[in-house]
Tab-separated table of C-alpha atoms (C1' of nucleotides) in Angstrom:
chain	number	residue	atom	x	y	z
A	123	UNK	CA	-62.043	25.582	87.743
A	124	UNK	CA	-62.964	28.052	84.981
A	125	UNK	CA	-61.951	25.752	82.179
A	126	UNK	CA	-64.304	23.270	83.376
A	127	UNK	CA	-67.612	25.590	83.163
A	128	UNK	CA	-66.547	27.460	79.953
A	129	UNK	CA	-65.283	25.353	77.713
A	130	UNK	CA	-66.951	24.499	74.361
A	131	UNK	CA	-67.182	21.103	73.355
A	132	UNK	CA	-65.262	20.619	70.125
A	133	UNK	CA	-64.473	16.966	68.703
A	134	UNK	CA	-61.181	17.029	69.068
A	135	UNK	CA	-61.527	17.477	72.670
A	136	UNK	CA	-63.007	13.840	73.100
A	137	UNK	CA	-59.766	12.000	72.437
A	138	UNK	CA	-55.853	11.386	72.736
A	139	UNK	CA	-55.614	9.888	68.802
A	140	UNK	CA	-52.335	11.791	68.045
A	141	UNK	CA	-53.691	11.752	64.894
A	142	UNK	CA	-56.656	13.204	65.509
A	143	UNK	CA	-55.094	16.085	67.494
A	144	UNK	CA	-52.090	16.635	65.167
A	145	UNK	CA	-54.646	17.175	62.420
A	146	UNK	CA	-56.392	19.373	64.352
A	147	UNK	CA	-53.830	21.374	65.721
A	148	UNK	CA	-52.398	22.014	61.768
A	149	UNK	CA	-56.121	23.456	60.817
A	150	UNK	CA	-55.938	25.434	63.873
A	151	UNK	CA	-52.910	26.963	63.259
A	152	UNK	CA	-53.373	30.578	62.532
A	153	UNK	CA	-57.002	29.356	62.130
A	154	UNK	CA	-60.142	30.771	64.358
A	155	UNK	CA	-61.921	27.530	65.603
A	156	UNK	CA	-65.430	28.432	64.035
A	157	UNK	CA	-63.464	28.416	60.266
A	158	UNK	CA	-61.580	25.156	61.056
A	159	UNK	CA	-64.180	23.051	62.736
A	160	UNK	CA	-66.245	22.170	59.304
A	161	UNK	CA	-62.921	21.657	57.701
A	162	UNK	CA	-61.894	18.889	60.273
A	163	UNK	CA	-65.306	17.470	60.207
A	164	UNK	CA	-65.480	16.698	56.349
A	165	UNK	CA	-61.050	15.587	56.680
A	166	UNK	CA	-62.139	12.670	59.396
A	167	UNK	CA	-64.909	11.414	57.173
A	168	UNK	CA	-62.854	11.747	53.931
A	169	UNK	CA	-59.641	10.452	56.394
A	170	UNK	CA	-60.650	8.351	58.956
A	171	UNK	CA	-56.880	7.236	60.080
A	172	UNK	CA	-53.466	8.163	58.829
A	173	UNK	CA	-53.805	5.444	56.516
A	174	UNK	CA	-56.137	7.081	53.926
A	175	UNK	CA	-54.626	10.677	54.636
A	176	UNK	CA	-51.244	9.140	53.268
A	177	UNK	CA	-52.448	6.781	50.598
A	178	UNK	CA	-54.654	9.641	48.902
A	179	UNK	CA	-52.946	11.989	46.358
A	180	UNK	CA	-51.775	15.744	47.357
A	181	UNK	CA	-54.470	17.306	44.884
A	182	UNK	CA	-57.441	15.365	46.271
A	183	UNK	CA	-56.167	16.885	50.363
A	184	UNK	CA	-55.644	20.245	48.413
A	185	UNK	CA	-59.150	20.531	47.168
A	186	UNK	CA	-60.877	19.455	50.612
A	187	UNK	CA	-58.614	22.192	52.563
A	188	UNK	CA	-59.897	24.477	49.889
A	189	UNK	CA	-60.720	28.187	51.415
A	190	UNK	CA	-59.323	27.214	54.393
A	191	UNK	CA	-55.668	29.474	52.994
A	192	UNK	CA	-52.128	28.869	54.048
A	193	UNK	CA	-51.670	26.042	51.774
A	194	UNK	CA	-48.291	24.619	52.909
A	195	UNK	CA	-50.009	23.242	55.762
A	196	UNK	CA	-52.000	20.939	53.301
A	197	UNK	CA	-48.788	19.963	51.266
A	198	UNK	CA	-46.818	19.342	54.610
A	199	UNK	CA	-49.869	17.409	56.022
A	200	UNK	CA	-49.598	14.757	53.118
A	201	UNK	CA	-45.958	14.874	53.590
A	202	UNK	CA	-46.291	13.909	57.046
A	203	UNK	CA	-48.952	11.413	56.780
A	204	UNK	CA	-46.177	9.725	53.970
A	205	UNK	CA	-43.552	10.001	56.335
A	206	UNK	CA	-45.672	8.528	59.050
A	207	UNK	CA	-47.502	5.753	57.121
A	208	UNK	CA	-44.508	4.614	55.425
A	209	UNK	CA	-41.545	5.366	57.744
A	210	UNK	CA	-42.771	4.402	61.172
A	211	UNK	CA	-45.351	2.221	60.424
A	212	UNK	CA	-47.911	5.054	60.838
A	213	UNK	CA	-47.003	5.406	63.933
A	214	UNK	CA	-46.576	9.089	65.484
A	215	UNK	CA	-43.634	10.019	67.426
A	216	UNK	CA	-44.392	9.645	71.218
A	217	UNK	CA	-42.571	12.953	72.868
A	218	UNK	CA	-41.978	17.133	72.193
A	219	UNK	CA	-38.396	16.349	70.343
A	220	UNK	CA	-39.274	14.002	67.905
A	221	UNK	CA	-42.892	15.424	66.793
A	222	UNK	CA	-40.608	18.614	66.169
A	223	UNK	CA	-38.894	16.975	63.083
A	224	UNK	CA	-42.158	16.640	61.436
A	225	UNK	CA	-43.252	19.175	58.787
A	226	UNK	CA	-45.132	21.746	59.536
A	227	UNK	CA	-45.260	20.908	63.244
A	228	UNK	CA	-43.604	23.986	65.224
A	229	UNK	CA	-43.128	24.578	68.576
A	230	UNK	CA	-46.732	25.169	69.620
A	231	UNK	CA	-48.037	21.798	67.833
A	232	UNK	CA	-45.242	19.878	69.239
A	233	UNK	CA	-46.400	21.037	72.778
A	234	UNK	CA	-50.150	20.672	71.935
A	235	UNK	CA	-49.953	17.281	70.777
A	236	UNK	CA	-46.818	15.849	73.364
A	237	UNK	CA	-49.531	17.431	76.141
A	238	UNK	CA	-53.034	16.451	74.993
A	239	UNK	CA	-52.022	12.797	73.683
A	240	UNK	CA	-48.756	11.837	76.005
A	241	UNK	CA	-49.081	13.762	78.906
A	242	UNK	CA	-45.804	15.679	78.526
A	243	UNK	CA	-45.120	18.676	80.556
A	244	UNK	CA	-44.464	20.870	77.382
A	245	UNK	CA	-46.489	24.424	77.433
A	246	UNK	CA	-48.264	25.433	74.543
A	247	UNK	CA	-47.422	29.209	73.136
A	248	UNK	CA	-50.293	30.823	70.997
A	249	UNK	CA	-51.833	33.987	70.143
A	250	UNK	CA	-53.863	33.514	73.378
A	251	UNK	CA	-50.948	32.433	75.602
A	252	UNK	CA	-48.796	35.365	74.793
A	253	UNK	CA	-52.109	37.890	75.086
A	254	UNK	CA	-53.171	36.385	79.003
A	255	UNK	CA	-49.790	35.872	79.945
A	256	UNK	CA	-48.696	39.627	78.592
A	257	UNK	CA	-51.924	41.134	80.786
A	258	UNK	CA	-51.500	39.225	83.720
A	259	UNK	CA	-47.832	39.711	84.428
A	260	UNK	CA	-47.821	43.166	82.801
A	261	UNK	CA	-45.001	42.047	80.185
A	262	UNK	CA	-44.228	44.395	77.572
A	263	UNK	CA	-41.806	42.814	75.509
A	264	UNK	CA	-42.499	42.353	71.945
A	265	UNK	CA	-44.467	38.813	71.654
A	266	UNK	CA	-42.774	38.523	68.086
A	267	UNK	CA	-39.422	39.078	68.857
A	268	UNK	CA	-36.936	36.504	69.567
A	269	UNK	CA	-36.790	37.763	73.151
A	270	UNK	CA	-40.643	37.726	73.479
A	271	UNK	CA	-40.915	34.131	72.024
A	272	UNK	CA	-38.204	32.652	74.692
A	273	UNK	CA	-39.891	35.077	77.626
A	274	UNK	CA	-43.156	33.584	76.985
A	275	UNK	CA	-42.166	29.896	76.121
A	276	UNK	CA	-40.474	30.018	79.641
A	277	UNK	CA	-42.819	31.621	81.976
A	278	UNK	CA	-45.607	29.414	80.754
A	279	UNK	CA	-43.244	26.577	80.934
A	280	UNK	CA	-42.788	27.558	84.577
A	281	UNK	CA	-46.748	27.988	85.301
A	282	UNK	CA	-48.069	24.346	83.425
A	283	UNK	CA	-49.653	21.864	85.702
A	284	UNK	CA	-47.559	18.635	85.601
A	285	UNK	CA	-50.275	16.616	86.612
A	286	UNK	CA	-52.702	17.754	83.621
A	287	UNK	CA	-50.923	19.254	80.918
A	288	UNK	CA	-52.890	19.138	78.007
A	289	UNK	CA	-55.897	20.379	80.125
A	290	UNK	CA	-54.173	22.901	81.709
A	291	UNK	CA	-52.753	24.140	77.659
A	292	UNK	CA	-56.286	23.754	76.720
A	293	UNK	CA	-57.801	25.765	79.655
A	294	UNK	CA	-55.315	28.788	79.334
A	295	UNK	CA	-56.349	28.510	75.592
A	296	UNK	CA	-59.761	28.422	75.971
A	297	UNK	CA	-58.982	31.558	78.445
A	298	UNK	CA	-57.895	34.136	76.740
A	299	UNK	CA	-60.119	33.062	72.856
A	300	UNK	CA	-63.580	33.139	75.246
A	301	UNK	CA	-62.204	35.601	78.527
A	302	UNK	CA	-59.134	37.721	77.839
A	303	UNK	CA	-60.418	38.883	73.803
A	304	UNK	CA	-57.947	41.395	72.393
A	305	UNK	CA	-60.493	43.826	72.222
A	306	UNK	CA	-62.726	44.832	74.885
A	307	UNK	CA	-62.029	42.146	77.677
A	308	UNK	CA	-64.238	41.589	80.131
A	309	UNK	CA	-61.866	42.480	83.267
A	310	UNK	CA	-64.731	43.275	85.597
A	311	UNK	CA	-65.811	39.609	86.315
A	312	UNK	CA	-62.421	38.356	85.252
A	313	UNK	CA	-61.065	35.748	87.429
A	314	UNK	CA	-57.186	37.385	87.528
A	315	UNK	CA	-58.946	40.647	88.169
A	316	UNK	CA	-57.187	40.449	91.377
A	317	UNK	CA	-53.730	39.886	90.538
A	318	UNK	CA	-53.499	41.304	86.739
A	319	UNK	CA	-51.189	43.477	86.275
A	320	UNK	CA	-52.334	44.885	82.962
A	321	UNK	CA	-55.746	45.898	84.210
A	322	UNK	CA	-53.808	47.256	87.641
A	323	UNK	CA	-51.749	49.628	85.754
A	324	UNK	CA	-54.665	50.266	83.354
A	325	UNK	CA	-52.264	48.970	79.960
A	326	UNK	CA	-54.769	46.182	79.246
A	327	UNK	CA	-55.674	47.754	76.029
A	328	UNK	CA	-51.725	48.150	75.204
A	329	UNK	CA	-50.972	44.773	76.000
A	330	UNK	CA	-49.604	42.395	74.186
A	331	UNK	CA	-46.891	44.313	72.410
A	332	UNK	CA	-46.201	43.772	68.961
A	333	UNK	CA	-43.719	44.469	66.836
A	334	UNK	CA	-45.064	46.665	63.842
A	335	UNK	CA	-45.819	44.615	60.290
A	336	UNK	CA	-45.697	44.752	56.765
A	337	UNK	CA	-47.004	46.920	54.176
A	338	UNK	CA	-49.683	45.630	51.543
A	339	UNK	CA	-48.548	45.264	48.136
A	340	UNK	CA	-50.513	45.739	45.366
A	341	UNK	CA	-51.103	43.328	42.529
A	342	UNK	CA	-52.230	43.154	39.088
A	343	UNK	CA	-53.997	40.130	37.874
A	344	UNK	CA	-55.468	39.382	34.334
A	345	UNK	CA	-57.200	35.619	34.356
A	346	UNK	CA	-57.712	34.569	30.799
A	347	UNK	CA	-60.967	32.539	30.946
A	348	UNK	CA	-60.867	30.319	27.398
A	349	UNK	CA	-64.019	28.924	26.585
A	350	UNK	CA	-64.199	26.542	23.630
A	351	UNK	CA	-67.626	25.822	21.620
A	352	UNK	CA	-66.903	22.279	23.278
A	353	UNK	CA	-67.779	23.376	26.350
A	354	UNK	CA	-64.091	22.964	27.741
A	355	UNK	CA	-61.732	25.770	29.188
A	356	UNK	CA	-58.066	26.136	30.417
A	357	UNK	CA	-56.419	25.790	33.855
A	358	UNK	CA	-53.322	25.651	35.279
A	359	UNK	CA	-51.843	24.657	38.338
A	360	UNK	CA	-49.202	27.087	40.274
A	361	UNK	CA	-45.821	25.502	40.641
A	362	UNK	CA	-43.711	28.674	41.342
A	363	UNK	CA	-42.833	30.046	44.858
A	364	UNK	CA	-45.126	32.309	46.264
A	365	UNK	CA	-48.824	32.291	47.019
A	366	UNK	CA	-51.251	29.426	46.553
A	367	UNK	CA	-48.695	26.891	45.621
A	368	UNK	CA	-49.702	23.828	43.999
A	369	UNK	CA	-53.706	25.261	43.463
A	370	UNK	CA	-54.840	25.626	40.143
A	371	UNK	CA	-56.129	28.903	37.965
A	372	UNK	CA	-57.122	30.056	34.849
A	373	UNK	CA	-54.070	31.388	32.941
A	374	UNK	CA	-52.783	34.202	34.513
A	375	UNK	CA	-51.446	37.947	33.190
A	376	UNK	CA	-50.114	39.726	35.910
A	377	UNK	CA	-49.712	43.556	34.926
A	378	UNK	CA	-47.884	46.441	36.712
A	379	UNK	CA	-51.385	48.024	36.514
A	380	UNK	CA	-54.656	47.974	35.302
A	381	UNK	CA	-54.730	47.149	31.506
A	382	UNK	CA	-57.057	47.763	28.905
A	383	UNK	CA	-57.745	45.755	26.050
A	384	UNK	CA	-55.126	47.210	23.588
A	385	UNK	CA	-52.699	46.362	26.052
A	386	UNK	CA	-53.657	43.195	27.356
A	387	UNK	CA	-53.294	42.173	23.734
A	388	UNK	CA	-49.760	43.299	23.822
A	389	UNK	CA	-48.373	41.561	27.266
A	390	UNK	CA	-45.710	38.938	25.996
A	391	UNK	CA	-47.448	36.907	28.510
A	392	UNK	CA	-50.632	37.368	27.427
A	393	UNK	CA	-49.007	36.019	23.928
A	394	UNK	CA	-47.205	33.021	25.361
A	395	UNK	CA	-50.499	31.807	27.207
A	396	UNK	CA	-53.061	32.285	23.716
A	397	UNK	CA	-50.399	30.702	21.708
A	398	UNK	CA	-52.158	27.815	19.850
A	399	UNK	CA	-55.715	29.477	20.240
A	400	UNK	CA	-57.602	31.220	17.837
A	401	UNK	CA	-59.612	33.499	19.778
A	402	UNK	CA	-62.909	34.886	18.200
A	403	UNK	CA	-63.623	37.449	20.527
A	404	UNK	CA	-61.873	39.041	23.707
A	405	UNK	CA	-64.351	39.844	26.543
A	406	UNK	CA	-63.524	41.584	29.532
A	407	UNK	CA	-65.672	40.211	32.395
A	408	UNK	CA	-65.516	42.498	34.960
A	409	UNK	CA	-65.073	46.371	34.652
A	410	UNK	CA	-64.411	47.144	38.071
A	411	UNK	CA	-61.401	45.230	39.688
A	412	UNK	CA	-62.342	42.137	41.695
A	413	UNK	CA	-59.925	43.262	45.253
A	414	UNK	CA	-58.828	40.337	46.881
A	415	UNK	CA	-57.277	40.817	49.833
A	416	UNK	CA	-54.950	38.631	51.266
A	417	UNK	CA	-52.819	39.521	54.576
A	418	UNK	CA	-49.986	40.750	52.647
A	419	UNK	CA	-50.930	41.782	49.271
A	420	UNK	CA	-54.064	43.039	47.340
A	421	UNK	CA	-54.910	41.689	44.192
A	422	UNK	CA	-57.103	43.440	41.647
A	423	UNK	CA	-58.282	41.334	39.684
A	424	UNK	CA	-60.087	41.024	35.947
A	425	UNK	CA	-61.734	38.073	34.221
A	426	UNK	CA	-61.223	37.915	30.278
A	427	UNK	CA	-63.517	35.515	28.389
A	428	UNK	CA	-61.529	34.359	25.570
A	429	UNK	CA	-64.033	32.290	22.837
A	430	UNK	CA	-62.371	30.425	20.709
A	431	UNK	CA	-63.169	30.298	16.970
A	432	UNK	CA	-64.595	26.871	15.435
A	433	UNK	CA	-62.052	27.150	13.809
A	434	UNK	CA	-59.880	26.533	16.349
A	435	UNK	CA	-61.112	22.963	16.945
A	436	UNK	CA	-60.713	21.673	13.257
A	437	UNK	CA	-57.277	22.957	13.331
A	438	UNK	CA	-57.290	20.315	15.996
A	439	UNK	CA	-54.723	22.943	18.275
A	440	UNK	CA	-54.844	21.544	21.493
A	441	UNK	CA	-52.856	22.040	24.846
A	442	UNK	CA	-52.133	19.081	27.740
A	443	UNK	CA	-54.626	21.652	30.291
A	444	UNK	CA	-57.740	21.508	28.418
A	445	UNK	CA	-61.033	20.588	31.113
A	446	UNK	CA	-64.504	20.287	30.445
A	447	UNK	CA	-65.987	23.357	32.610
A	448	UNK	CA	-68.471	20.775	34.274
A	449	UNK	CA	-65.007	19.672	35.617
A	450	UNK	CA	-63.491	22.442	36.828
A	451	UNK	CA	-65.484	22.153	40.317
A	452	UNK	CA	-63.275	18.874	41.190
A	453	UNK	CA	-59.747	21.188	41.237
A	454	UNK	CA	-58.478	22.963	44.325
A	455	UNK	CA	-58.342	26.835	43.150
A	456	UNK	CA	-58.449	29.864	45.311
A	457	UNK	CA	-61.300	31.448	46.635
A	458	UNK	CA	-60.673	34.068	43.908
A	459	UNK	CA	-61.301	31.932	41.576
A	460	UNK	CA	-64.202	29.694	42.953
A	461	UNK	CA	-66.119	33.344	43.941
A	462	UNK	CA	-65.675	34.113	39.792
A	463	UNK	CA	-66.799	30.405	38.797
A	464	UNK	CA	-69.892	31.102	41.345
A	465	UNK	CA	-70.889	34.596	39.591
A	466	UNK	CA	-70.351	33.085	36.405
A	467	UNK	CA	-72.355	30.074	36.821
A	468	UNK	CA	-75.482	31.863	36.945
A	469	UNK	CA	-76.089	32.763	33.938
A	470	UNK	CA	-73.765	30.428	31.816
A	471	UNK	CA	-72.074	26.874	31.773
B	647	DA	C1'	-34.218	39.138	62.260
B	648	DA	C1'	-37.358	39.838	58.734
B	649	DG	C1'	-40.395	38.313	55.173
B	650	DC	C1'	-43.793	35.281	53.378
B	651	DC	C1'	-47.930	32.471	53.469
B	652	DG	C1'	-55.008	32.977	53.142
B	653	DG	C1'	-59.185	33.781	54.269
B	654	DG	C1'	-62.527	35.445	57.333
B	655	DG	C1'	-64.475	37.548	61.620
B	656	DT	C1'	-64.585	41.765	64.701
B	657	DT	C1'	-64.368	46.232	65.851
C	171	DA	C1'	-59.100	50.035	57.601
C	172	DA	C1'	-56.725	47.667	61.310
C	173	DC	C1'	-56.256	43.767	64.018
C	174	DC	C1'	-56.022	38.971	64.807
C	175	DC	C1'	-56.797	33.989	64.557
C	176	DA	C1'	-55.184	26.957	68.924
C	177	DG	C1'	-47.957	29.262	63.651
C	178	DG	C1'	-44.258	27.573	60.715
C	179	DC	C1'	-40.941	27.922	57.048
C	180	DT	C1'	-37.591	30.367	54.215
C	181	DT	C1'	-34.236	33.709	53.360
DNA sequence: AAGCCGGGGTT
DNA sequence: AACCCAGGCTT
């Protein structure tokens, strides 16, 4: 079997601990393996068992999934391990219906973990499912469309192995990330090359369809980087909907475009978040635009250094956010920010 | 049904 | 610059 002689050895592939491969199968999601596998790593040794995942706090699982993006899964991961720990004893559900009641745990985990750890005859659905399944049996309809999504759930639900269905999930997984690449497969020595429909009709670079996607937005951002002759600096954490929930920045003034000075001074936010300070001097960091790029939206973004006066500290002004920059390193923030902390490291703090 | 949610690798 | 990754939740 081609599984057999191909596949890589990853940890996760060395047990049935549901907890093991439920915490797995969340880093994966959306995930390539080579970006997740360090992640998982340092989470076992921080997290052996449920037990410390749910008895730690939500900012301490935060900063170790730090970089790793799409930070729901984190906050739904500690509300799991809660629910779990404290609700069933810490003991996971056993079947495909009631691991689909937990957070964060779709469809595809629900299969991959009612498969891998219990056996059940429940066919996984990923990016590689839907790409080897859409080749082989030359199907064009739109993977992300609500037709696609039950097409594909039901044709691999008809193809799974009963006997060995978290191998076989794992196998056609394993397929189409190291075989069956979106770009440039190689069909010559291709083990379907006999029966694939895709590379018969020559559509192998057309398949799978996909239903077109959204446009980038562009986004503004002004951090205001306080530094006190204390040594100690500002941050706050994000509670509002949107991106990077629950992380923490540097006070943020988010412009409809690039701002100067002058006009940075004039933002009402910019007014609301120096409120209290008395700021010496006004520094922009970076001239050209830090672009971060996120799948949806760009951000361009500029650092402001904002000393405060001595004055500032005999006035005894003082905010609940105030850090020591030495501690600034122990909060989960965005890559954004930790690539500015790096650069600014070098030559100060 | 469509939009939103990260960061990084590949081409 | 476009595409995609062991997807799921919200609107």
């Amino acid at each position: 079997m081609w599984y057999l002689q191909h596949k890589r050895d990853l940890p996760w592939r060395n047990t049935k601990d549901p907890y093991r491969i439920w915490l797995s199968e969340i880093m994966l999601q959306q995930t390539r393996v080579a970006q997740g596998l360090p992640y998982y790593e340092r989470f076992l040794k921080a997290f052996p068992t449920i037990k410390e995942l749910a008895t730690t706090s939500e900012d301490k699982i935060l900063k170790l999934w730090q970089g790793l993006g799409y930070y729901s899964r984190a906050r739904n991961l500690y509300a799991t391990a809660n629910y779990i720990w404290n609700e069933r004893n810490g003991k996971f559900p056993s079947n495909y219906k009631e691991l689909l009641t937990l957070k964060g745990v779709g469809d595809y985990t629900a299969s991959a973990i009612a498969s891998i750890c219990y056996d059940e005859k429940q066919a996984v659905v990923d990016g590689n499912v839907y790409r080897v399944l859409s080749r082989v049996f030359g199907i064009s309809t739109p993977i992300n469309s609500t037709a696609g999504i039950k097409e594909f759930k039901s044709l691999a639900q008809l193809l799974i192995d009963g006997r060995q269905p978290g191998t076989y999930n794992q196998a056609i997984m394993e397929f189409g990330a190291r075989h069956c690449t979106p770009q440039n497969p190689d069909c010559g020595s291709c083990i379907f090359s006999d029966r694939c429909i895709a590379l018969k009709k020559d559509m192998v670079g057309q398949l799978p369809v996909k239903i077109k996607k959204l446009k980038i937005k562009k986004r503004y951002f002004n951090y205001i980087v306080i530094l006190s002759e204390e040594g100690k600096t500002v941050l706050k954490q994000r509670t509002k909907k949107g991106i990077w929930q629950q992380l923490y920045e540097f006070p943020l003034v988010e412009t409809e475009a690039e701002v100067d000075e002058i006009e940075l001074k004039e933002i009402q936010t910019f007014n609301e978040v120096s409120e209290g300070y008395n700021i010496e001097s006004l520094v922009l960091y970076n001239e050209a635009s830090v672009v971060h790029k996120l799948s949806h939206q760009h951000l361009y973004t500029r650092f402001w250094i904002a000393t405060l006066s001595e004055e500032n500290q005999k006035n005894g002004n003082r905010i609940e956010n105030e850090i020591p920059i030495a501690r600034v390193r122990d909060y989960a923030v965005p890559v954004l920010i930790e690539n500015f902390i790096s650069d600014f490291s070098v030559f100060k703090i």
